[in-house]
Short mmCIF file of C-alpha atoms and ligand atoms in Angstrom, two decimals:
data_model
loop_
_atom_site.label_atom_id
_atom_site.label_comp_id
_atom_site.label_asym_id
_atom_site.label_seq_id
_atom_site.Cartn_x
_atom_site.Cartn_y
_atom_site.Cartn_z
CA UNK A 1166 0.14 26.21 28.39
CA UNK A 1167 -1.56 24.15 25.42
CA UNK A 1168 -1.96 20.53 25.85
CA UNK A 1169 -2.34 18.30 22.92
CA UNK A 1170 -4.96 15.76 23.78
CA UNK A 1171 -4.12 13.33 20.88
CA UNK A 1172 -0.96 11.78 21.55
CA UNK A 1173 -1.58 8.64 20.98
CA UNK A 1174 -1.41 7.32 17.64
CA UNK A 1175 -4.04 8.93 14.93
CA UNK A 1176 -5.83 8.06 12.06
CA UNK A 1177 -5.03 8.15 8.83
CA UNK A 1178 -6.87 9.08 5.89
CA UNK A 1179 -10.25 8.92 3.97
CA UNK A 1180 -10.91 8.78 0.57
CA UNK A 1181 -14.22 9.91 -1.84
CA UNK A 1182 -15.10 9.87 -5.67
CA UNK A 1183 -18.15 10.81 -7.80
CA UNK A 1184 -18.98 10.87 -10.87
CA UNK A 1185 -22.03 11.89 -13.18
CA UNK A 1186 -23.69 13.81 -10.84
CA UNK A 1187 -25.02 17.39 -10.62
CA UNK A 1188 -23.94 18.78 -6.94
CA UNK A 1189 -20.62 16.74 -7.23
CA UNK A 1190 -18.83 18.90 -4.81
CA UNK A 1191 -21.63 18.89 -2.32
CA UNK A 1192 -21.66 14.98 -2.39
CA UNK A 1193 -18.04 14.85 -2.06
CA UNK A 1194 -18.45 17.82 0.88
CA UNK A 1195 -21.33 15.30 2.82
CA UNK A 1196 -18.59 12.16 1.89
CA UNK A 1197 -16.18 13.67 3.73
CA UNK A 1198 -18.24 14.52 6.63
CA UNK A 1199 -19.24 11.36 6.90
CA UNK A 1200 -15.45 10.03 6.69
CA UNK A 1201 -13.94 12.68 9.28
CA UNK A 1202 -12.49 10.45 11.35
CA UNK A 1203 -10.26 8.90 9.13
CA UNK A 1204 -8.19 12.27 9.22
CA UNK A 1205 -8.64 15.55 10.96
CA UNK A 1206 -5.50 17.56 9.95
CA UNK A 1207 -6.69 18.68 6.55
CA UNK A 1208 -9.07 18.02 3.43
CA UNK A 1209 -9.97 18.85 -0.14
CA UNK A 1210 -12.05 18.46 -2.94
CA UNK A 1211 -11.23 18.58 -6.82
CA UNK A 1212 -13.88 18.30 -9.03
CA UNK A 1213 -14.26 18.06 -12.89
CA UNK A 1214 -15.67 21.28 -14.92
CA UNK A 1215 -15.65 21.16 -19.03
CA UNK A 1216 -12.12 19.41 -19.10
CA UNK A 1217 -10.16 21.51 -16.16
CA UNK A 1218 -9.86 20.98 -12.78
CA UNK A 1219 -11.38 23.25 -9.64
CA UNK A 1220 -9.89 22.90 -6.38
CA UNK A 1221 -10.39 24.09 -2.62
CA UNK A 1222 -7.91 22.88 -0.23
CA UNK A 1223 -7.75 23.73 3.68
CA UNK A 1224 -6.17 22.57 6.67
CA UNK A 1225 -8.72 21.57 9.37
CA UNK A 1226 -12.15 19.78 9.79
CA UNK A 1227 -14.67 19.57 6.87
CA UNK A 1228 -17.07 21.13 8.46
CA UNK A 1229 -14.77 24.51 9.05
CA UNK A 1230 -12.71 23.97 5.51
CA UNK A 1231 -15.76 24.34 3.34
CA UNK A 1232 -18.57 27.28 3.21
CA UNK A 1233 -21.35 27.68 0.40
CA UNK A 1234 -19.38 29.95 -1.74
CA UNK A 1235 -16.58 27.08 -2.02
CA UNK A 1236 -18.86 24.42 -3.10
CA UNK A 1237 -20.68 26.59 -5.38
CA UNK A 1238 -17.22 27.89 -6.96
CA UNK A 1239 -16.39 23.96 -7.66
CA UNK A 1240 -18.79 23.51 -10.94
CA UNK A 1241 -18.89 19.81 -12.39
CA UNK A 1242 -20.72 17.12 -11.92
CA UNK A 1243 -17.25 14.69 -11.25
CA UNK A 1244 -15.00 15.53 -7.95
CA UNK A 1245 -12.61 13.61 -5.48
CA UNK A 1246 -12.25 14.63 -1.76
CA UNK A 1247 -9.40 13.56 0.94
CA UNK A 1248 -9.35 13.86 4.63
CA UNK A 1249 -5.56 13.63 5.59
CA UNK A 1250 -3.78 12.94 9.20
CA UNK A 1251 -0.45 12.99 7.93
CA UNK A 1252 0.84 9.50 8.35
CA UNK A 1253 4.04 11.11 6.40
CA UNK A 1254 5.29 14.21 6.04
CA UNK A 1255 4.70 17.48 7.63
CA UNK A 1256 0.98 18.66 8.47
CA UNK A 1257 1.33 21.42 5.71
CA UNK A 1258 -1.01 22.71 2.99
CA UNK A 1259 1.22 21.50 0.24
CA UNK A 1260 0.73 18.25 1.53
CA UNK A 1261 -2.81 18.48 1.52
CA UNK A 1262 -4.39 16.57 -0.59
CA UNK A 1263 -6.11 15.73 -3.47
CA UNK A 1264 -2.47 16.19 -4.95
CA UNK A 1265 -2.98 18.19 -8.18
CA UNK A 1266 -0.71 18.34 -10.91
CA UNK A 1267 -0.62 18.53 -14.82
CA UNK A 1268 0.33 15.67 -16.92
CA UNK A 1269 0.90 15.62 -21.24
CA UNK A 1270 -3.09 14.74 -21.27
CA UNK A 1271 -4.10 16.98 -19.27
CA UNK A 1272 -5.25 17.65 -15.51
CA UNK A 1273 -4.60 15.16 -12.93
CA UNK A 1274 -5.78 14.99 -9.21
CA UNK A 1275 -5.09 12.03 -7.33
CA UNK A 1276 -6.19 11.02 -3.18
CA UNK A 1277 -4.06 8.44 -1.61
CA UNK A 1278 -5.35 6.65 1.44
CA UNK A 1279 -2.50 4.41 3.03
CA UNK A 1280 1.59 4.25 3.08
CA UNK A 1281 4.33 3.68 0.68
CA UNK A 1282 6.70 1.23 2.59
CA UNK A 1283 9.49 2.30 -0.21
CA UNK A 1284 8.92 6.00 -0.60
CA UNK A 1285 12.32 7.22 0.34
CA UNK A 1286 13.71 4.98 -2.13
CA UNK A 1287 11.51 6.04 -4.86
CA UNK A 1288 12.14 9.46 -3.96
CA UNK A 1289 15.60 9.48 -4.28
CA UNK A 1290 15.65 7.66 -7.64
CA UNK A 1291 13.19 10.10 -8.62
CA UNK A 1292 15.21 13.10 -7.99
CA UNK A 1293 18.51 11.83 -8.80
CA UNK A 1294 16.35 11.63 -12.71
CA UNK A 1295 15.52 15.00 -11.96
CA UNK A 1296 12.06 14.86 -10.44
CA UNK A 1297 11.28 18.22 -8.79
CA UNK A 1298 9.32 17.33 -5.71
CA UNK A 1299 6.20 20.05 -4.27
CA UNK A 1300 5.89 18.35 -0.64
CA UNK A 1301 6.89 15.99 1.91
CA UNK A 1302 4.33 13.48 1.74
CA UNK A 1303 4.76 9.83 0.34
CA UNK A 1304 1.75 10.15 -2.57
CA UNK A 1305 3.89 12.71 -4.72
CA UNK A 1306 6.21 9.66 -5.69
CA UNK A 1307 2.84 7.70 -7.81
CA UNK A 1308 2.56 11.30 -9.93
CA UNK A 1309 6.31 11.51 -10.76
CA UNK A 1310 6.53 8.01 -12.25
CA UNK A 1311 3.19 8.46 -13.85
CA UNK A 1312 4.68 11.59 -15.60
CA UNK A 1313 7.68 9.70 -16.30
CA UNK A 1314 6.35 6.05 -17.83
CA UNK A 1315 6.72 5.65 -21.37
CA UNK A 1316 3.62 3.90 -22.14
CA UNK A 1317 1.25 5.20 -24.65
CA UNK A 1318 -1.90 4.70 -22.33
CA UNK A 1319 -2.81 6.50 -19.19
CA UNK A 1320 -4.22 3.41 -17.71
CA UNK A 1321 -1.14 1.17 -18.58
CA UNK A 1322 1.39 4.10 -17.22
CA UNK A 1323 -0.55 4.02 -13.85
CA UNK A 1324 -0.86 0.52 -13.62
CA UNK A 1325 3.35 0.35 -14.33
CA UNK A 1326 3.93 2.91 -11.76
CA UNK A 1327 1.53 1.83 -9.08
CA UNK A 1328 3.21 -1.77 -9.59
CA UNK A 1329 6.80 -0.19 -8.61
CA UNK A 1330 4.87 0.76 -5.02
CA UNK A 1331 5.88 -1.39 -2.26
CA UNK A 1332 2.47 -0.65 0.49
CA UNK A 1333 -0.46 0.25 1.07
CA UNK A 1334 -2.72 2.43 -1.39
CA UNK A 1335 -6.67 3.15 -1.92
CA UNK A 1336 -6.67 5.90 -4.34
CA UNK A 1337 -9.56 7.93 -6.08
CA UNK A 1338 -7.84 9.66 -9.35
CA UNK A 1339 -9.78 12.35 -11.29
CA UNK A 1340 -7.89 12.89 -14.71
CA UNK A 1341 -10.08 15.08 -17.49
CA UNK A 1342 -12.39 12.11 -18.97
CA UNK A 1343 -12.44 9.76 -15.84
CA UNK A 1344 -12.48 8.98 -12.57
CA UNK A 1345 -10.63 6.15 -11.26
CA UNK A 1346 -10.55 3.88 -7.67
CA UNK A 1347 -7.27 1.91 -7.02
CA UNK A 1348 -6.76 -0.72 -4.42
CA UNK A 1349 -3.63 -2.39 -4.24
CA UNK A 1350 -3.19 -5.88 -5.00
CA UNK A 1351 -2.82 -6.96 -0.73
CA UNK A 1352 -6.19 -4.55 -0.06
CA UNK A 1353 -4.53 -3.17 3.29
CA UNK A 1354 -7.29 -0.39 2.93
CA UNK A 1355 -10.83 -0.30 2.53
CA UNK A 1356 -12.39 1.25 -0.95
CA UNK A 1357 -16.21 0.73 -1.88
CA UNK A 1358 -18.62 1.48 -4.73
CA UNK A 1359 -21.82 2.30 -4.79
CA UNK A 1360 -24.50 3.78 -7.09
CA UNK A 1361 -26.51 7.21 -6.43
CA UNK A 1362 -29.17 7.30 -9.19
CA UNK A 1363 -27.17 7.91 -12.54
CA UNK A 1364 -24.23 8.18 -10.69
CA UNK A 1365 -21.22 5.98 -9.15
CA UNK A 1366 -19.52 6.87 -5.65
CA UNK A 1367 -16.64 5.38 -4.95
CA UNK A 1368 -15.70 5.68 -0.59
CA UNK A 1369 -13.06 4.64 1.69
CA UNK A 1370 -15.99 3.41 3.88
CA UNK A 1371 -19.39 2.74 3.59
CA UNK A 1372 -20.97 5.07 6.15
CA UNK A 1373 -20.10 8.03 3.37
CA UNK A 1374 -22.93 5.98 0.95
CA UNK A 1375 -25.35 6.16 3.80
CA UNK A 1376 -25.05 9.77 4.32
CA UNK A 1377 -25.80 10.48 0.64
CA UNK A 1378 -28.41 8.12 0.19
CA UNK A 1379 -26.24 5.72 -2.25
CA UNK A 1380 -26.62 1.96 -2.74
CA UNK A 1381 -23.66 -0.06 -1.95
CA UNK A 1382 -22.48 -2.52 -4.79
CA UNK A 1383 -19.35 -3.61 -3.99
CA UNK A 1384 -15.68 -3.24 -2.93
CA UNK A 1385 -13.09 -2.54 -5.25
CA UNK A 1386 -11.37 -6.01 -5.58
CA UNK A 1387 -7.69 -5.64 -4.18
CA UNK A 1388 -5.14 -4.96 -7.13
CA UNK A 1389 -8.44 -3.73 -9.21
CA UNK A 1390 -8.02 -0.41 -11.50
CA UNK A 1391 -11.93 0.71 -11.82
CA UNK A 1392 -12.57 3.14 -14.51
CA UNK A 1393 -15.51 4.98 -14.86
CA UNK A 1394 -16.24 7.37 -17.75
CA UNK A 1395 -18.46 8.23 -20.31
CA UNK A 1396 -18.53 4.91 -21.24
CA UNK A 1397 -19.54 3.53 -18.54
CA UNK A 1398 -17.72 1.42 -16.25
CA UNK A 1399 -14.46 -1.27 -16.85
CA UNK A 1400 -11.82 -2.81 -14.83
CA UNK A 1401 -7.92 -3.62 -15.45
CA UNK A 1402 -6.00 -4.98 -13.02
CA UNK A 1403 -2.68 -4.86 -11.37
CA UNK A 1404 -0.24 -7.97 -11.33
CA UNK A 1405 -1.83 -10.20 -8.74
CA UNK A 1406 -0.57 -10.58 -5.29
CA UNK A 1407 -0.39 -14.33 -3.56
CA UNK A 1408 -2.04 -13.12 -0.64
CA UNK A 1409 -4.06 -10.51 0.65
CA UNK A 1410 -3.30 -8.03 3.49
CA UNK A 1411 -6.24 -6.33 4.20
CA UNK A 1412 -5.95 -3.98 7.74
CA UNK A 1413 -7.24 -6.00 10.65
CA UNK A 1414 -6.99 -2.73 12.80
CA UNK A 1415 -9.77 -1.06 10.68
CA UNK A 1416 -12.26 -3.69 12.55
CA UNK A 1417 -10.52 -3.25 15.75
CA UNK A 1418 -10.54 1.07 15.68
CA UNK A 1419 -10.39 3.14 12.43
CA UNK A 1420 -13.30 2.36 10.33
CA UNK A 1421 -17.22 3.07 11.97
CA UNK A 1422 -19.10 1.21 13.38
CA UNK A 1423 -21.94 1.63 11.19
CA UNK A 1424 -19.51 0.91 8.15
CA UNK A 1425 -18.92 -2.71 6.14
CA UNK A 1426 -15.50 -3.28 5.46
CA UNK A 1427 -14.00 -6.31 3.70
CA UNK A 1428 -17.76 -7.49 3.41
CA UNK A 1429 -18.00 -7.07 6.87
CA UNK A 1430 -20.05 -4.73 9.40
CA UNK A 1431 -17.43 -3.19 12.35
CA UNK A 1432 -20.38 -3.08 14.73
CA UNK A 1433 -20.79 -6.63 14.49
CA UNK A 1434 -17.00 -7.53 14.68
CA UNK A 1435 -16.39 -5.59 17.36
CA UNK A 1436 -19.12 -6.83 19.38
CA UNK A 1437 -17.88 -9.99 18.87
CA UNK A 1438 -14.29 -9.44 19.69
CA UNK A 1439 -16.25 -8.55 23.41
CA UNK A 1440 -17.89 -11.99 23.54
CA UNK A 1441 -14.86 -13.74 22.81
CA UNK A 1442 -12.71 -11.86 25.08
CA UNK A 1443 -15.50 -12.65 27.65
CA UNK A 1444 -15.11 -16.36 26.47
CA UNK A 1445 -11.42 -15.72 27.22
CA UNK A 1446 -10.95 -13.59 30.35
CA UNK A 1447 -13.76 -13.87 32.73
CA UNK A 1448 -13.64 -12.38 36.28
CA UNK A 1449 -16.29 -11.62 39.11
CA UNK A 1450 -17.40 -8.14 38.81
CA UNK A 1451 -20.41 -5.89 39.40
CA UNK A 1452 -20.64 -3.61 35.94
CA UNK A 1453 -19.33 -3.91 32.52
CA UNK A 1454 -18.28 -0.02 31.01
CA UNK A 1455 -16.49 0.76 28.00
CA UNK A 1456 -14.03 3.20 27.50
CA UNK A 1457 -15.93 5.51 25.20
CA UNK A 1458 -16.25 5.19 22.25
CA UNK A 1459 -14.19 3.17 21.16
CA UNK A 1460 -14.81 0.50 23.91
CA UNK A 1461 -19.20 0.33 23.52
CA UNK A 1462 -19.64 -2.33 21.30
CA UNK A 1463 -16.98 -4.34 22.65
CA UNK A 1464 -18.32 -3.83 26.12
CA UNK A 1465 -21.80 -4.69 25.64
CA UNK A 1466 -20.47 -7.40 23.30
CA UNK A 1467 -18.65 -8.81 26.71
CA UNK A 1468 -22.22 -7.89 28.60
CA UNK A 1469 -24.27 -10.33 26.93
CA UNK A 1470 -21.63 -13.21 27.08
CA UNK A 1471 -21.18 -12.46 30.33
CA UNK A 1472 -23.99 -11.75 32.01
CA UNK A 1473 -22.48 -9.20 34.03
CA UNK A 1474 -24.68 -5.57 33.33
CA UNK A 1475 -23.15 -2.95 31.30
CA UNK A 1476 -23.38 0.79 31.75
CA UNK A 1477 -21.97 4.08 30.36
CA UNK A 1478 -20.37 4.29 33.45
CA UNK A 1479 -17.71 7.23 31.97
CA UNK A 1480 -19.23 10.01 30.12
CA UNK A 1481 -17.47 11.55 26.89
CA UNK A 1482 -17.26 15.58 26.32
CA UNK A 1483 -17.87 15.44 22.22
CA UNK A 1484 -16.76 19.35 21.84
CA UNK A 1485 -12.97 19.60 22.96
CA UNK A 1486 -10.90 20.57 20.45
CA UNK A 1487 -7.37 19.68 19.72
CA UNK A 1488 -5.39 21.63 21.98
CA UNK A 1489 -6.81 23.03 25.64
CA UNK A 1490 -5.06 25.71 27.94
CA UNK A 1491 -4.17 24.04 30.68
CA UNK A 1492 -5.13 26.09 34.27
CA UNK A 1493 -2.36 27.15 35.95
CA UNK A 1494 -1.98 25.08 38.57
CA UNK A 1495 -2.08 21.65 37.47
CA UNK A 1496 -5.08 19.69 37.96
CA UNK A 1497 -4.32 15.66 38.17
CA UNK A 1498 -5.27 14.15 34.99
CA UNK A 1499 -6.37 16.90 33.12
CA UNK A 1500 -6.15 15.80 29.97
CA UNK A 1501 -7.51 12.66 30.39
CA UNK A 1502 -10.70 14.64 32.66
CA UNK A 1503 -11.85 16.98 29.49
CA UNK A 1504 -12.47 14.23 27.80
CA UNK A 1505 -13.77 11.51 30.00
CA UNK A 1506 -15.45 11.61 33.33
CA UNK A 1507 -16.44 8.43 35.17
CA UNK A 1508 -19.85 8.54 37.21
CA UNK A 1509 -19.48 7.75 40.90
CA UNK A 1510 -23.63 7.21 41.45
CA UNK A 1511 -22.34 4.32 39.27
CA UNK A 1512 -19.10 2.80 39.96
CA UNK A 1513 -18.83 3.81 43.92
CA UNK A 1514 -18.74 0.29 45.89
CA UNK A 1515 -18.38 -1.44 42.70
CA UNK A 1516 -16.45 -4.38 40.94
CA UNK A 1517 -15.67 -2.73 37.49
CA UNK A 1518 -14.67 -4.37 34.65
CA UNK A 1519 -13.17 -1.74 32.13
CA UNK A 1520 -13.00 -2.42 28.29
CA UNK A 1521 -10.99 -0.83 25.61
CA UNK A 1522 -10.83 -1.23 22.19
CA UNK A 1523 -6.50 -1.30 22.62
CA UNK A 1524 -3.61 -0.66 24.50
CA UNK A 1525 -1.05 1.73 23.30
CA UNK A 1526 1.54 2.95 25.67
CA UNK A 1527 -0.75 2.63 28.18
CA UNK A 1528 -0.83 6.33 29.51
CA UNK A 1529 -4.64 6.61 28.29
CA UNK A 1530 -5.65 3.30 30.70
CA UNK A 1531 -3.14 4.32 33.45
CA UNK A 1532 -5.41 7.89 34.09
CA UNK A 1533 -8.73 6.24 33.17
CA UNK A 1534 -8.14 3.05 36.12
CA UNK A 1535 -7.28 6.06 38.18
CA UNK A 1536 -10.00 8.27 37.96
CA UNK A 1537 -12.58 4.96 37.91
CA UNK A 1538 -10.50 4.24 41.65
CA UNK A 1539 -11.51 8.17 42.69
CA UNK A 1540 -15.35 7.23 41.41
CA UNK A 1541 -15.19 5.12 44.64
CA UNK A 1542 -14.78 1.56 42.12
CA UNK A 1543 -13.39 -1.10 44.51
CA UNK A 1544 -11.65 -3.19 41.84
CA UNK A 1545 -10.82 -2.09 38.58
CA UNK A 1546 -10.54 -4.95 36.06
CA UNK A 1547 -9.38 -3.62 32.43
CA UNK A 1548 -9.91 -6.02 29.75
CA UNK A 1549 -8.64 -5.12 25.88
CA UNK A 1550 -10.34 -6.00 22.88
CA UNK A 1551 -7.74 -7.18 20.90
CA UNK A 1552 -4.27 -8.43 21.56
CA UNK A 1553 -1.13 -6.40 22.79
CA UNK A 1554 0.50 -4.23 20.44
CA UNK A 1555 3.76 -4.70 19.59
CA UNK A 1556 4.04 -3.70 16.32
CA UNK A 1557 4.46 -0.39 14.29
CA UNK A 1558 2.13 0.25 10.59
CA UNK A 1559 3.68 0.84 7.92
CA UNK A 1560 0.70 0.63 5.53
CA UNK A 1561 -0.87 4.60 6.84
CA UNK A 1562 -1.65 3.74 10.85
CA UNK A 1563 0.61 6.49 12.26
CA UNK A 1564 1.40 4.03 15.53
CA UNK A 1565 4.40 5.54 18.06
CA UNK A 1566 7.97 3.66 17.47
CA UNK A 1567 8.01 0.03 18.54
CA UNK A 1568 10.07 1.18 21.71
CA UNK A 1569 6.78 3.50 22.83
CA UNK A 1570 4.42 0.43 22.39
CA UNK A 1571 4.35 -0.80 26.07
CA UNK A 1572 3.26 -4.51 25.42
CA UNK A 1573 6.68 -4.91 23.07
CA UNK A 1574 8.59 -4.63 25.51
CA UNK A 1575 6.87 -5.40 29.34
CA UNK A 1576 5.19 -8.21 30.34
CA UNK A 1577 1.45 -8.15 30.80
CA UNK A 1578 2.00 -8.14 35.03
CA UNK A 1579 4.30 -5.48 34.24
CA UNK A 1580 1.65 -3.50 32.27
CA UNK A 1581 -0.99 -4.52 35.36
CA UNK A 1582 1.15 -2.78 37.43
CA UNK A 1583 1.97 0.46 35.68
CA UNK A 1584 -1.13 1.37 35.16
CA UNK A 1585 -2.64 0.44 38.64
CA UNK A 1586 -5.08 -2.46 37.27
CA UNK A 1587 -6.41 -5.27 39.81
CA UNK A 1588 -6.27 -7.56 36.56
CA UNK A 1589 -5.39 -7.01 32.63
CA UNK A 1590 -6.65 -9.15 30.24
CA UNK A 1591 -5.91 -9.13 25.55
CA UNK A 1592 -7.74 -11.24 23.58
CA UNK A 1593 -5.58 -13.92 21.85
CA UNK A 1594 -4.47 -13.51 18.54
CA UNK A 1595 -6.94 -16.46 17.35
CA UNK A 1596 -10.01 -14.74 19.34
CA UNK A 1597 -9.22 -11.60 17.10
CA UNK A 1598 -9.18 -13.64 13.70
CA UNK A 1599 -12.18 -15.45 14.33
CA UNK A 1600 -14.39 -12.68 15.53
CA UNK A 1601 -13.36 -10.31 12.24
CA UNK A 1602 -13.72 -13.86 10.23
CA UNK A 1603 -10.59 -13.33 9.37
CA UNK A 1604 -7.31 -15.64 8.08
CA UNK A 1605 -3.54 -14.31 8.37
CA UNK A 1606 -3.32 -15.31 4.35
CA UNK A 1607 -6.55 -12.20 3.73
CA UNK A 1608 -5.63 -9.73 6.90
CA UNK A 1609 -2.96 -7.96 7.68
CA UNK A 1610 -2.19 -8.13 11.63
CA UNK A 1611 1.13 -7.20 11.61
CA UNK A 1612 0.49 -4.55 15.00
CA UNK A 1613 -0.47 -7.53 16.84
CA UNK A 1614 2.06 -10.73 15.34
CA UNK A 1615 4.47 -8.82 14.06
CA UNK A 1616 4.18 -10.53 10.82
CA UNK A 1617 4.78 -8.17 7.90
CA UNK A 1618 2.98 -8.93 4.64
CA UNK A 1619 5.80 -7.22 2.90
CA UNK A 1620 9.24 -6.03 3.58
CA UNK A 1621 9.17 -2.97 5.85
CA UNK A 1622 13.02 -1.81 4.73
CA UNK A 1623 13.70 -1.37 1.19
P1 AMP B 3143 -2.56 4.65 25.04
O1 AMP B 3143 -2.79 5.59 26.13
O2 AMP B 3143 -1.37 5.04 24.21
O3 AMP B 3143 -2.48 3.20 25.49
O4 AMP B 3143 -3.78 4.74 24.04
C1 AMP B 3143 -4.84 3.84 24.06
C2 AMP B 3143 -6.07 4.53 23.57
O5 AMP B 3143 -5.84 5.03 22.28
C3 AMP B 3143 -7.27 3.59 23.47
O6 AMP B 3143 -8.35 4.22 24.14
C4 AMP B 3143 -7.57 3.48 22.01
O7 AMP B 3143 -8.95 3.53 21.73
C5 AMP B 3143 -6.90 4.69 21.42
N1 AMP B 3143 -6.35 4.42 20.10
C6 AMP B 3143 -5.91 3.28 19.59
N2 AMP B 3143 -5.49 3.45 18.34
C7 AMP B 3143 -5.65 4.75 18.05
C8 AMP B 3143 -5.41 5.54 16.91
N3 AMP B 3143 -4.89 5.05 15.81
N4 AMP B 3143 -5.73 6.85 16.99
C9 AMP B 3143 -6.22 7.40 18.10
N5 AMP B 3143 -6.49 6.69 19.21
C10 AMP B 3143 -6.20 5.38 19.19
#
């Protein structure tokens, strides 16, 4: 029997962009690597060679999608790359992306990193005009009503149809003259710039500029068009918003820890969000572990405020794959076991206090407190990093339906108690904003308040 070991919720997806450089597909290949775990499910890269476009597209990692033959096949010193975990639609190659498509000026490739809250609406309006739709995924709407505007201008055209999206998109967009970085006008998801010699690199995340050796300069602004050609580089942008809904979550989880995101570094907010849930939530204990990885910097963040010592007192296998034949007769916690092993030389006899980035349904922490209790721990105290979920994304965080989110509908003694804690502990809502620096007019935090920054039906 397989066993899926992701089912919690996943990521979503990464964007890249380059432009004006000589191994442009290479760059874009290391960009991607770099942004893997935005999205494992499938990737691309389109580049730009003498006015047409060359594509490779593949489900699967990066590192298995691509060889040398591939990269050398995609001439041009311009190219766009996408990791995808299908936040919508089915996990199919036609819904891989960058989307490609021809438009009355030519070639057109296009990566989409977030969710259109009115896609089904668009759709439908769309194909009752007669749009012929390719795939299932939400992006395909933005090329339809590009090919559809009746502006004269490219740029004008995508800025009318981008402003009839209702969501969350950070786009790179490879036409046959430019390349172009989108971020909507709220900024739900991150989208950088940077400079590599002669040449600009646009990234959903900064850690992609470290990898290739490129010099940050500076987000994209939210609602800011960026064009970059032979000209050089200008901006238009999209009809302002009032307020800003940039994702609070990427701080909390997605993004890396070694990335800046909304002018912030993750390693730094997250550590925080461990001192201030320290602040918060103190109990006796012996040892401080994180659930790794997403736990460390929290943990050791709660370490030093705390004074209590922290240790890697659960060990992470890095090589399991997605799926795992189960033996036949069932072990207890497997799946949580192939993944995560605590150390009893370190927790037997002890007080542990266990922290985790969040809490999702809760089936995760229920094995983990378990197998911590078999380590020989004599109280296990888990303590979460941000506050209790209770709401679903709708901006490209593929989160379970509210009914599966355990803290939107049970109590936090109820939680304690399903999944065999001696205490549970969130950090408040206001401990969250302050350690991301952070106001509910800039950030989205909709998963935790259950405040939407836009409608969620249309
Ligand atoms: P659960 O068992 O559903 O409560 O899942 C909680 C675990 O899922 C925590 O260890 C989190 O680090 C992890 N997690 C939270 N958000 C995500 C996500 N978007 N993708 C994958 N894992 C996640």
């Amino acid at each position: 029997m397989k066993l899926h070991l992701n089912d919690s919720f996943r990521e979503e997806c990464g964007v890249f962009g380059i432009w004006n450089h000589p191994e442009a597909s290479r760059m874009t290949y290391l960009g991607l690597y770099a942004l893997q775990h935005r999205g494992q499910e499938s990737c691309g890269i389109v580049t730009l060679h003498e006015g047409m476009h060359l594509h490779h597209k593949s489900l699967g990692l990066v590192a298995d999608s691509f060889s040398e033959q591939n990269l050398d096949r995609l001439k041009g010193s311009a190219a766009i790359g996408h990791v995808r975990y299908a936040t919508t639609g089915d996990n199919l190659l036609t819904n891989a992306q960058p989307l490609t498509t021809n438009l009355k000026e030519g070639p057109l490739a296009l990566a989409h990193n977030g969710n259109i809250v009115n896609s089904k609406v668009l759709r439908e309006s769309l194909q009752q005009d007669g749009s012929i739709f390719q795939g299932t995924n939400d992006t395909e709407a933005i090329v339809h009503l590009l090919a559809r505007d009746k502006a004269k201008k490219f740029e004008e055209r995508l800025i009318n149809s981008l402003s009839k999206i209702v969501g969350a998109f950070s786009l790179t967009v490879l036409t046959a003259k430019k390349l172009i970085a989108v971020r909507d006008p709220m900024g739900f998801r991150p989208l950088s710039l940077a400079k590599l010699g002669e040449s600009f690199v646009v990234a959903s995340e900064t850690c992609a500029f470290d990898l290739i050796g490129a010099k940050f300069i500076r987000d994209i602004e939210p609602g800011e068009v960026l064009i970059i050609d032979e000209q050089g580089m200008r901006s238009l942008f999209m009809p302002k918003s009032d307020r800003k809904a940039q994702c609070i979550f990427e701080h909390v989880y997605f993004s890396r820890p070694d990335s800046v995101v909304f002018g912030k570094g993750v390693y730094a907010s997250r550590k925080m969000l461990g001192k201030i849930l320290a602040q918060e939530a103190k109990v006796n204990a012996d040892i401080v572990i994180p659930v790794p990885d997403s736990g460390v910097a929290a943990a050791l963040g709660y370490a030093e405020e705390s004074g209590i010592p922290f240790d890697m007192g659960i060990i992470r296998n890095h090589y399991i794959g997605r799926t795992f034949i189960e033996p036949r007769q069932s072990i207890r916690s497997f799946g949580v076991k192939i993944k995560l092993n605590p150390m009893s030389s370190l927790l037997n006899n002890k007080r542990v206090i266990v922290i985790d980035d969040s809490l999702v349904r809760g089936t995760t922490s229920k094995k983990i407190i378990s197998l911590i209790r078999q380590a020989g721990a004599t109280e296990v105290h888990l303590r979460i990093a941000a506050p209790p979920t209770i709401g679903p994304c709708y901006y490209g965080v593929d989160t379970p339906k509210k009914e599966e989110l355990i803290a939107s509908n049970q109590s936090i003694e109820k939680i304690r108690d399903y999944i065999g804690a001696d205490s549970l502990a969130y950090l408040s809502t206001n401990g969250l904003f302050k350690a991301v620096a952070a106001t509910e007019e800039s950030f989205c935090a909709a998963c935790f308040t259950d405040r939407y920054p836009t409608p969620t039906k249309t």
